[in-house]
mmCIF file with all atom_site columns, C-alpha atoms in Angstrom:
data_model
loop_
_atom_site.group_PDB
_atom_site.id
_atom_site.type_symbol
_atom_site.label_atom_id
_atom_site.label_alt_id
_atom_site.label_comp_id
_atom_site.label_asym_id
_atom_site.label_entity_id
_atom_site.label_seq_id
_atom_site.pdbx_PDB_ins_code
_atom_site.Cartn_x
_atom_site.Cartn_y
_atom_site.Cartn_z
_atom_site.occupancy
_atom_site.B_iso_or_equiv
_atom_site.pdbx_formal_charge
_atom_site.auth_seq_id
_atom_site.auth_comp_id
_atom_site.auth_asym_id
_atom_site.auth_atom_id
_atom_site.pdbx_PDB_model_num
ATOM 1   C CA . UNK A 1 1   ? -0.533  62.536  -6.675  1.00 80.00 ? 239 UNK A CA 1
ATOM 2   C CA . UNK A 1 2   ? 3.420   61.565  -6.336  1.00 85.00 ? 240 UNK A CA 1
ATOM 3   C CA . UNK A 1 3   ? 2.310   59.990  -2.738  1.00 89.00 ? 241 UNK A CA 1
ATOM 4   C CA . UNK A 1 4   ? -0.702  58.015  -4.522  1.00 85.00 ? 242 UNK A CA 1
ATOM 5   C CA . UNK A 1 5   ? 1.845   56.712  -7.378  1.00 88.00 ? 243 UNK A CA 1
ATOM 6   C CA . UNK A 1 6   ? 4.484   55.626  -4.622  1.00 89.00 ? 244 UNK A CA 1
ATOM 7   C CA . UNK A 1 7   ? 1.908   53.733  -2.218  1.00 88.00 ? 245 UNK A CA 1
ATOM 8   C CA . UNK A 1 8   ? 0.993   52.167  -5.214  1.00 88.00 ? 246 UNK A CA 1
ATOM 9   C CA . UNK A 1 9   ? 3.950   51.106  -6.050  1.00 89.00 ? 247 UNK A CA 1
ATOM 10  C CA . UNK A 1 10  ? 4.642   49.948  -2.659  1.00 90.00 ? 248 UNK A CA 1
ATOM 11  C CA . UNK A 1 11  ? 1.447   48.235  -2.370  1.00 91.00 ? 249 UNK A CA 1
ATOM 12  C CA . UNK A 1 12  ? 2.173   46.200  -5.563  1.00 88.00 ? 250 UNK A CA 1
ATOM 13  C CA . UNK A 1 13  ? 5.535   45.480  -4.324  1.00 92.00 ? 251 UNK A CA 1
ATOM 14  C CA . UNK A 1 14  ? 4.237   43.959  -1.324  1.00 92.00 ? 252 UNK A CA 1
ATOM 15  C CA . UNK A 1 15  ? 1.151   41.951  -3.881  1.00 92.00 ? 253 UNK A CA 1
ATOM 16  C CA . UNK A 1 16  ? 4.045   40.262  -5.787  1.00 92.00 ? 254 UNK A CA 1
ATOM 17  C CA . UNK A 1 17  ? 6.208   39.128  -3.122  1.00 90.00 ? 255 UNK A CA 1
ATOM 18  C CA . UNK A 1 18  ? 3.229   37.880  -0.916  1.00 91.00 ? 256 UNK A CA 1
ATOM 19  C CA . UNK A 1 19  ? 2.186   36.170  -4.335  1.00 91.00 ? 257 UNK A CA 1
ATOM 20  C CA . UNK A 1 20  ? 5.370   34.991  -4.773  1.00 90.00 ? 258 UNK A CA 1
ATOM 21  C CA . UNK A 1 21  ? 5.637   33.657  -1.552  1.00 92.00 ? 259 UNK A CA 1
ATOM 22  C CA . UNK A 1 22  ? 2.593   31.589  -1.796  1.00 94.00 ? 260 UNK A CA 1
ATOM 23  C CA . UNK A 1 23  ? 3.249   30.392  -5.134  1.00 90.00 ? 261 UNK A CA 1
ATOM 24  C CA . UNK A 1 24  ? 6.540   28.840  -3.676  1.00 91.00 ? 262 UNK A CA 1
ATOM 25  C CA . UNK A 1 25  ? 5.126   27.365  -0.651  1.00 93.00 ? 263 UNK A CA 1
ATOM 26  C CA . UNK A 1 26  ? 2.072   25.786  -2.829  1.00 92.00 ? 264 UNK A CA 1
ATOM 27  C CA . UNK A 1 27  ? 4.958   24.739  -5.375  1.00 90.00 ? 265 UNK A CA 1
ATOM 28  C CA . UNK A 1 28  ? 7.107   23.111  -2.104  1.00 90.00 ? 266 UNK A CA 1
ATOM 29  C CA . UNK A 1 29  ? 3.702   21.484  -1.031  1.00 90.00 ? 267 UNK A CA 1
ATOM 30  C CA . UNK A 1 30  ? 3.192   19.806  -4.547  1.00 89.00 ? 268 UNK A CA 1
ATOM 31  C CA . UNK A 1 31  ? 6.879   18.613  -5.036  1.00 91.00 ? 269 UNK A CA 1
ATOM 32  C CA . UNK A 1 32  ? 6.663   17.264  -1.282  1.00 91.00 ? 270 UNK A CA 1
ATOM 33  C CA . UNK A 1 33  ? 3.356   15.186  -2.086  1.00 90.00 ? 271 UNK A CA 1
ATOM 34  C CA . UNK A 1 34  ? 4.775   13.992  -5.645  1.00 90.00 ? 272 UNK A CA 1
ATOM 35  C CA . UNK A 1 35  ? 8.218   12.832  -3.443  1.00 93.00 ? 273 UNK A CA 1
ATOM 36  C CA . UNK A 1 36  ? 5.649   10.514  -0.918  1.00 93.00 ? 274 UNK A CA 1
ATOM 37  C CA . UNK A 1 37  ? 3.659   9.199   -3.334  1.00 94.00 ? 275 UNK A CA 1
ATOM 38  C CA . UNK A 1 38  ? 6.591   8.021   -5.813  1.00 94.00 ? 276 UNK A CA 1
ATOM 39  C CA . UNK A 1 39  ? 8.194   6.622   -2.342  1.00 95.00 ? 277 UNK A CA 1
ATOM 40  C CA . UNK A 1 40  ? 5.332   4.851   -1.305  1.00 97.00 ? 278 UNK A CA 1
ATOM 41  C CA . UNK A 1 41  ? 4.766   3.009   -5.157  1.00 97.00 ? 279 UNK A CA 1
ATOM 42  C CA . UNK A 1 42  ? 8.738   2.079   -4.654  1.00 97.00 ? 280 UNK A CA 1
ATOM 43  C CA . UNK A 1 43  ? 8.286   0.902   -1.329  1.00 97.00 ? 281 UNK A CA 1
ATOM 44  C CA . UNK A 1 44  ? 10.370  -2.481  -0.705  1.00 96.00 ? 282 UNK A CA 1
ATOM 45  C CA . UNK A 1 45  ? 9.739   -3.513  -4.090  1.00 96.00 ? 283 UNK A CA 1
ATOM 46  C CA . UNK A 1 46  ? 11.044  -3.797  -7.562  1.00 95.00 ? 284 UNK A CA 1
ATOM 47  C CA . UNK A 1 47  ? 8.086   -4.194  -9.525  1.00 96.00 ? 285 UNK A CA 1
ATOM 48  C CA . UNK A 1 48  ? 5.885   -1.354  -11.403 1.00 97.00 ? 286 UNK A CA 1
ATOM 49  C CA . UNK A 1 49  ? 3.092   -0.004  -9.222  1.00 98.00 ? 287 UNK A CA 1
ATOM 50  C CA . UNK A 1 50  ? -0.201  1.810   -10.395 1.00 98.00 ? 288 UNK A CA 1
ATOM 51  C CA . UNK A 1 51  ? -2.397  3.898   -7.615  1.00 98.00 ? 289 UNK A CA 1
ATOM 52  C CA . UNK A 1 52  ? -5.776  1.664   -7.942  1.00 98.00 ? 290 UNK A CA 1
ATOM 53  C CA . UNK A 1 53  ? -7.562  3.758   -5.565  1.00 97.00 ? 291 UNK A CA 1
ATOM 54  C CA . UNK A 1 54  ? -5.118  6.270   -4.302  1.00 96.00 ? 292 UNK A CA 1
ATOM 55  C CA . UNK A 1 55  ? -7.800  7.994   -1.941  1.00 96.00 ? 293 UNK A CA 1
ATOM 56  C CA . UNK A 1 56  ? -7.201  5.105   0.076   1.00 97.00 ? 294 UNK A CA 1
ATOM 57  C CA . UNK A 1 57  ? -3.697  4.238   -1.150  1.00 97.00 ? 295 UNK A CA 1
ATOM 58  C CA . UNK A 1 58  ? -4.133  0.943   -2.669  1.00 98.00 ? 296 UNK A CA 1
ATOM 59  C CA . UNK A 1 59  ? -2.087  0.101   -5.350  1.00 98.00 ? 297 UNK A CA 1
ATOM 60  C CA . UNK A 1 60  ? -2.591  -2.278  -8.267  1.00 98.00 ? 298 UNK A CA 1
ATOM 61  C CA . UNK A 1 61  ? 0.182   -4.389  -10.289 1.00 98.00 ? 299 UNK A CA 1
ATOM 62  C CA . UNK A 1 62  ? -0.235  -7.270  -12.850 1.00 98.00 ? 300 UNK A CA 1
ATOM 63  C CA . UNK A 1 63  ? 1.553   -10.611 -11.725 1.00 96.00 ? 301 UNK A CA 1
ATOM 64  C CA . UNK A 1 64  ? 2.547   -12.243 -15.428 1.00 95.00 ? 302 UNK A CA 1
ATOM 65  C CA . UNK A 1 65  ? 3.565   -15.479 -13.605 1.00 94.00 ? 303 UNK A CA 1
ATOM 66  C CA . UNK A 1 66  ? 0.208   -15.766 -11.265 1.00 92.00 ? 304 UNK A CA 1
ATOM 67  C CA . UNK A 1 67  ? -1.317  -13.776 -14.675 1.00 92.00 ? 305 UNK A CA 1
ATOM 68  C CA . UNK A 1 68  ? -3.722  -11.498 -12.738 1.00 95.00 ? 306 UNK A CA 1
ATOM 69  C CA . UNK A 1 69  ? -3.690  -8.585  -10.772 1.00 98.00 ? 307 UNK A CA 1
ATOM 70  C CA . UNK A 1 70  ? -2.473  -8.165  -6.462  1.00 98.00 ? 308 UNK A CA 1
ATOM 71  C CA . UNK A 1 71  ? -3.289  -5.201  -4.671  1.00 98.00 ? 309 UNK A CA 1
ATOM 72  C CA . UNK A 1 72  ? -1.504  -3.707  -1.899  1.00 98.00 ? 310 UNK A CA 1
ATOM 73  C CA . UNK A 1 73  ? -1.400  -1.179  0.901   1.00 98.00 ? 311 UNK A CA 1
ATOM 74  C CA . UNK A 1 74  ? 1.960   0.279   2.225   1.00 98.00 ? 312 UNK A CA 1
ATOM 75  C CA . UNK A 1 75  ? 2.668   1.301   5.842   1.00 97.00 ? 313 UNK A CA 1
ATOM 76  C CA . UNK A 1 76  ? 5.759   2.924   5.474   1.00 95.00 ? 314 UNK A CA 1
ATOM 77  C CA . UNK A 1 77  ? 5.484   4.459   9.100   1.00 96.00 ? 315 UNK A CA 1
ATOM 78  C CA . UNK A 1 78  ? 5.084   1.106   10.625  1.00 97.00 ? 316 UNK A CA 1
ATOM 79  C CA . UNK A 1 79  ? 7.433   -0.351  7.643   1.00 97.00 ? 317 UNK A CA 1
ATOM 80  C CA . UNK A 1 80  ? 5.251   -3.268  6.269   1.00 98.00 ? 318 UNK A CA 1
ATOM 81  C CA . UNK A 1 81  ? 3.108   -3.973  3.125   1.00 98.00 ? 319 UNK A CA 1
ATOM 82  C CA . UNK A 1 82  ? -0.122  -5.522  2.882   1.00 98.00 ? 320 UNK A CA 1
ATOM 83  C CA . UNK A 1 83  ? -0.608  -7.764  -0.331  1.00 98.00 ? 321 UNK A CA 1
ATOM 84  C CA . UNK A 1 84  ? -4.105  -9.312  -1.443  1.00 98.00 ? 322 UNK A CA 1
ATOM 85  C CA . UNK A 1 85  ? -4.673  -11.286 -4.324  1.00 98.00 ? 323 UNK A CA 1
ATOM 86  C CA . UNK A 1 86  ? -8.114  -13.610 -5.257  1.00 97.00 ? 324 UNK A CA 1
ATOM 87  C CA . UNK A 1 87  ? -7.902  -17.086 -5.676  1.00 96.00 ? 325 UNK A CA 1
ATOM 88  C CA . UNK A 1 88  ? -9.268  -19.179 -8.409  1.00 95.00 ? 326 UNK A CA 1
ATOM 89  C CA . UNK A 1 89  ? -12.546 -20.189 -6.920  1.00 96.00 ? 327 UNK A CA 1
ATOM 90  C CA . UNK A 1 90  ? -12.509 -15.684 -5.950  1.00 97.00 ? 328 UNK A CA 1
ATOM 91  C CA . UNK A 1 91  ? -11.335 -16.683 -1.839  1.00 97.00 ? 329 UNK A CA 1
ATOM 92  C CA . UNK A 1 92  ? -9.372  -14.026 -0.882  1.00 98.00 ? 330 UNK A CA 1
ATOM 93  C CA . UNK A 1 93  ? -5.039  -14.726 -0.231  1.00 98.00 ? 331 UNK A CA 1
ATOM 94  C CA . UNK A 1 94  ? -3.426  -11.993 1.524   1.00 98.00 ? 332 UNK A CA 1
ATOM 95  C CA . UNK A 1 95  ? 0.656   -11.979 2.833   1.00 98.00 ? 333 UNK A CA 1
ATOM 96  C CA . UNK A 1 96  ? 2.037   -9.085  4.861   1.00 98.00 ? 334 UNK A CA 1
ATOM 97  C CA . UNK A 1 97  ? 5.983   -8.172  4.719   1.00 98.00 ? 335 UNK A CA 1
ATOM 98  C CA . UNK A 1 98  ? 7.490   -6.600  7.201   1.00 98.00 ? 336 UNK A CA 1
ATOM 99  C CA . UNK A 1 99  ? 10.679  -4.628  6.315   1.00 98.00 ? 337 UNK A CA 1
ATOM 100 C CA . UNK A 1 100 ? 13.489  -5.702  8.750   1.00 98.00 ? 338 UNK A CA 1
ATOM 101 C CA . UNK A 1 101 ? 16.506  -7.338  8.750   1.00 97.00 ? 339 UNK A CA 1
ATOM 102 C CA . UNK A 1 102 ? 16.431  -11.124 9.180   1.00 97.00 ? 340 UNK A CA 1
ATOM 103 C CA . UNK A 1 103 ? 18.580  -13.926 8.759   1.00 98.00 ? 341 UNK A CA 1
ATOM 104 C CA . UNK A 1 104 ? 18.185  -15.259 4.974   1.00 98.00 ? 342 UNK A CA 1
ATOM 105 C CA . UNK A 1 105 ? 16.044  -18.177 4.081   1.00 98.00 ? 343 UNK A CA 1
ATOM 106 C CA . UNK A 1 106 ? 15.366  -18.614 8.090   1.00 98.00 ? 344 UNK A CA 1
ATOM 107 C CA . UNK A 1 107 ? 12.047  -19.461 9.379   1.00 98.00 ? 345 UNK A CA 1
ATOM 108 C CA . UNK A 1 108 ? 11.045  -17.940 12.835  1.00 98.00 ? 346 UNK A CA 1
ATOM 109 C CA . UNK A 1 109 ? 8.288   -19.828 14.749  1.00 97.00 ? 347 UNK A CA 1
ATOM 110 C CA . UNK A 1 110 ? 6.389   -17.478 16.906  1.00 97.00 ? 348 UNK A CA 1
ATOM 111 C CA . UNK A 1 111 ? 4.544   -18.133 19.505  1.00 96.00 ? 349 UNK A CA 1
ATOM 112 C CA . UNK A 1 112 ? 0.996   -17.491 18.051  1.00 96.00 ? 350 UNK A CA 1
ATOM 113 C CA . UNK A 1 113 ? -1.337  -20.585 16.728  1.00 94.00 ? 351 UNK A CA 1
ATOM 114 C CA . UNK A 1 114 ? -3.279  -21.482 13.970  1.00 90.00 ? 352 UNK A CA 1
ATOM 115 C CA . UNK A 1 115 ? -6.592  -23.341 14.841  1.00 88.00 ? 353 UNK A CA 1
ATOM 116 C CA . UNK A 1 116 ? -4.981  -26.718 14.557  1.00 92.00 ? 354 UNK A CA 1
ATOM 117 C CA . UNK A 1 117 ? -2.551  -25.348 17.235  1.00 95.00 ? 355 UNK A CA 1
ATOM 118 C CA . UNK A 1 118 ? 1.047   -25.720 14.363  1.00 95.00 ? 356 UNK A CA 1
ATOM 119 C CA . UNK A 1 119 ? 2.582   -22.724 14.953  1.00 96.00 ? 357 UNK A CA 1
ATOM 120 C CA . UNK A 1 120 ? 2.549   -19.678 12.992  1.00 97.00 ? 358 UNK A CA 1
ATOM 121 C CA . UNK A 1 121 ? 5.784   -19.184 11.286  1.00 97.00 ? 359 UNK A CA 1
ATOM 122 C CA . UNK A 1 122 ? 7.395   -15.846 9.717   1.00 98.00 ? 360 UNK A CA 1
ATOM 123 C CA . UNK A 1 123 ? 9.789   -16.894 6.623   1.00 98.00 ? 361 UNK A CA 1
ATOM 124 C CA . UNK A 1 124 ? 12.594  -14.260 5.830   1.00 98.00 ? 362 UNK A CA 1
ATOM 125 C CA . UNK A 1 125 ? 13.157  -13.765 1.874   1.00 97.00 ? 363 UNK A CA 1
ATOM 126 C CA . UNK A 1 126 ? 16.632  -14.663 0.639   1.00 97.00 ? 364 UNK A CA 1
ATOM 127 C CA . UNK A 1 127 ? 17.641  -11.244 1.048   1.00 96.00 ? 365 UNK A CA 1
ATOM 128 C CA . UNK A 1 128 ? 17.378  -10.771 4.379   1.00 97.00 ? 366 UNK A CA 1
ATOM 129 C CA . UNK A 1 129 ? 15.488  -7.755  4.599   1.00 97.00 ? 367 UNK A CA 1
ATOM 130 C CA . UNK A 1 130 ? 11.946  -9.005  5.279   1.00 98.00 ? 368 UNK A CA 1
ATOM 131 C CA . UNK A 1 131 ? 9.925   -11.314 7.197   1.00 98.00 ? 369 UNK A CA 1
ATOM 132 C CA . UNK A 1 132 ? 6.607   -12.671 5.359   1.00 98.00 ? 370 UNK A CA 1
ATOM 133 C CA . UNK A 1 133 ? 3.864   -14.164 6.538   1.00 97.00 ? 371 UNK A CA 1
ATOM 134 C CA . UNK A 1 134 ? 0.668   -15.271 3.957   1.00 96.00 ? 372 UNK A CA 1
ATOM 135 C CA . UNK A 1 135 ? -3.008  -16.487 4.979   1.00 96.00 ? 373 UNK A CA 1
ATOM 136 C CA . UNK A 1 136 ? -5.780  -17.662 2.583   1.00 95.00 ? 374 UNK A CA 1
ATOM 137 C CA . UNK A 1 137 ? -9.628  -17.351 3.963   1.00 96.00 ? 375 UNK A CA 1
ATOM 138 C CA . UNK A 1 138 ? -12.444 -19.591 3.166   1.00 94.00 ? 376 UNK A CA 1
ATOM 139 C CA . UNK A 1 139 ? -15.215 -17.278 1.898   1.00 91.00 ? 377 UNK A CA 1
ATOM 140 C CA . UNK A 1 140 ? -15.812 -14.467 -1.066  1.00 92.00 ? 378 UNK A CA 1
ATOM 141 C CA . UNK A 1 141 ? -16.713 -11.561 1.738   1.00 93.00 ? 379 UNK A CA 1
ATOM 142 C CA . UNK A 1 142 ? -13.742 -9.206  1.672   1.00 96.00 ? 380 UNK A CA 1
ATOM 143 C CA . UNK A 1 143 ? -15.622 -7.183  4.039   1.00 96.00 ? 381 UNK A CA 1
ATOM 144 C CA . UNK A 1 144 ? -13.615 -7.770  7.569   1.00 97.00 ? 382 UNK A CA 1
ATOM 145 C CA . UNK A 1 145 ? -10.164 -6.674  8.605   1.00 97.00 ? 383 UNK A CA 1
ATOM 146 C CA . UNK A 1 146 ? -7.326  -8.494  9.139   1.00 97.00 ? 384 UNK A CA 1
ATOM 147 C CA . UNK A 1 147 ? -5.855  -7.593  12.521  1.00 97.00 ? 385 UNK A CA 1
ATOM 148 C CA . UNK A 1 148 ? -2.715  -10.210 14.017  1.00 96.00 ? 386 UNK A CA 1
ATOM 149 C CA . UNK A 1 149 ? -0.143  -9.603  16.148  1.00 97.00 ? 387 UNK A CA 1
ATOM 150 C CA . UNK A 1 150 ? 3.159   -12.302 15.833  1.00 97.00 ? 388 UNK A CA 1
ATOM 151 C CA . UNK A 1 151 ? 5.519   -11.512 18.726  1.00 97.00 ? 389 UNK A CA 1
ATOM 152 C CA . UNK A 1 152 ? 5.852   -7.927  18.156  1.00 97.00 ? 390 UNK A CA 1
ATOM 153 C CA . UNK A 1 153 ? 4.919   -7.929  13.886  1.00 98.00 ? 391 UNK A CA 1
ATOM 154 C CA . UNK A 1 154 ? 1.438   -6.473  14.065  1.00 98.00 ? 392 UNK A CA 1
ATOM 155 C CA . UNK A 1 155 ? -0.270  -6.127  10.811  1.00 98.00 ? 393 UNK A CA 1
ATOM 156 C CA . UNK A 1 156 ? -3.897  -4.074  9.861   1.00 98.00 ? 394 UNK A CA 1
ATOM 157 C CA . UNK A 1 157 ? -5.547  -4.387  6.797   1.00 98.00 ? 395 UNK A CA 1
ATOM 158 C CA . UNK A 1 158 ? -9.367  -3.405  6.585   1.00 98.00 ? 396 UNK A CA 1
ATOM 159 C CA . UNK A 1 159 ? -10.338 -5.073  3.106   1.00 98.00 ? 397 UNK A CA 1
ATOM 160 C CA . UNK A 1 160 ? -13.482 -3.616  3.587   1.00 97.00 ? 398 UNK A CA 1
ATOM 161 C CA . UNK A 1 161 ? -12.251 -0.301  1.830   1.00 96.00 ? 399 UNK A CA 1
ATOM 162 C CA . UNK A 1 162 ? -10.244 -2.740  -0.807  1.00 98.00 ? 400 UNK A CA 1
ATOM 163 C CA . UNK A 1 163 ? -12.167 -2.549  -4.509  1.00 98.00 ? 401 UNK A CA 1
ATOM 164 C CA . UNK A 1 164 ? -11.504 -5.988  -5.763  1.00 98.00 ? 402 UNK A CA 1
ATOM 165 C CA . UNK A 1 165 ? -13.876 -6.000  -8.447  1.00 97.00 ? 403 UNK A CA 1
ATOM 166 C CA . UNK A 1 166 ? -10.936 -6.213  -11.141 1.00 97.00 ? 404 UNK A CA 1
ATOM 167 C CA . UNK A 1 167 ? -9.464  -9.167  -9.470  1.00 97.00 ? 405 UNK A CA 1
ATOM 168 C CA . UNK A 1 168 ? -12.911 -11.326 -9.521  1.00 97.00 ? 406 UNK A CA 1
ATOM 169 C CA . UNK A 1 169 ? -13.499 -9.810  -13.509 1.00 97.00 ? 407 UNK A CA 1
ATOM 170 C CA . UNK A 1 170 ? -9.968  -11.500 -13.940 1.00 96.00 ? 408 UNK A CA 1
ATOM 171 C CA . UNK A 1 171 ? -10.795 -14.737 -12.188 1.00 96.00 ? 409 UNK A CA 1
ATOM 172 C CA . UNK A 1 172 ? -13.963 -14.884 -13.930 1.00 95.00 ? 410 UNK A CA 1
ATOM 173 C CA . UNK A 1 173 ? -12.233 -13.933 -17.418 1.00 95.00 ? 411 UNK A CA 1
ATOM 174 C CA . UNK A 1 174 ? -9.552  -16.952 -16.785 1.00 91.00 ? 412 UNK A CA 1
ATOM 175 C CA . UNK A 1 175 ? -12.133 -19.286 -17.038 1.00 89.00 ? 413 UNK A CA 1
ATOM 176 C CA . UNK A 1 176 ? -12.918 -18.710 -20.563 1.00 85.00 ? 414 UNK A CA 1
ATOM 177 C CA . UNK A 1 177 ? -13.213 -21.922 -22.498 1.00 76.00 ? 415 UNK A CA 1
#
């Protein structure tokens, strides 16, 4: 009976620090997730952030000068931020930033074209930490991907997992007479 009481004892020893144990590592886990996802809404920016679909990490904020809504989609590993926005007549405007050090105000021409053959030109902010680069299409379909390469600043964005339903209500809702 004393050896029944004792490996009992032990055994429930063992339950609570196994229990323990998890409940810390499940507890690190959770604090770890919490840390990425408040860096990646404070990702090279000042402004308030809002997860608009944070299964596939696209965040929402409301522009009071441009008075609607942008989305955007941060790639902290390759350090650049994807920014879409819908126009007045709902044609989709997009700018990436890339995160680097640049000389401020400058304007690099690379060696990419646009269809006219100009150049395509990457401004730096006045900070100099970032490069931009902004594009406006001619249609409504958000279903493509933007893929470019300019001399080394690749960008991806697949709009075709973007939900931009809010942005068109708002277009349509600034039309109110």
């Amino acid at each position: 009976m004393k050896i029944l009481i004792k490996l009992l004892k032990i055994l429930g020893m063992i339950t609570l620090v196994a229990v323990a144990i998890i409940g810390a590592l499940f507890g690190y886990d959770y604090n770890e997730k919490l840390k990425r996802e408040t860096a990646e809404l404070s990702f090279a920016t000042e402004k308030e952030w809002t997860w608009h679909d944070k299964y596939d990490r696209i965040q929402i904020h409301f522009d009071k000068e441009m008075n609607k809504s942008i989305l955007r989609k941060v790639n902290m590993h390759e350090k650049y931020v994807v920014y879409a926005y819908k126009k007045d007549n709902y044609n989709l405007a997009a700018f990436v930033k890339f995160i680097v050090s640049c000389k401020p105000s400058s304007k690099i021409e690379t060696s990419e074209k646009y269809s006219s053959g100009e150049p395509i030109t990457l401004g730096c902010n006045k900070n100099g930490d970032a490069l931009s680069y902004s594009v406006t299409w001619d249609r409504r379909d958000t279903d493509f991907v933007w893929e470019e390469n300019l001399d080394g600043f690749k960008v991806r964005a697949n709009f075709g997992y973007w939900d931009f339903t809010k942005l068109d209500q708002e277009v349509t809702l600034l039309k109110a007479k």
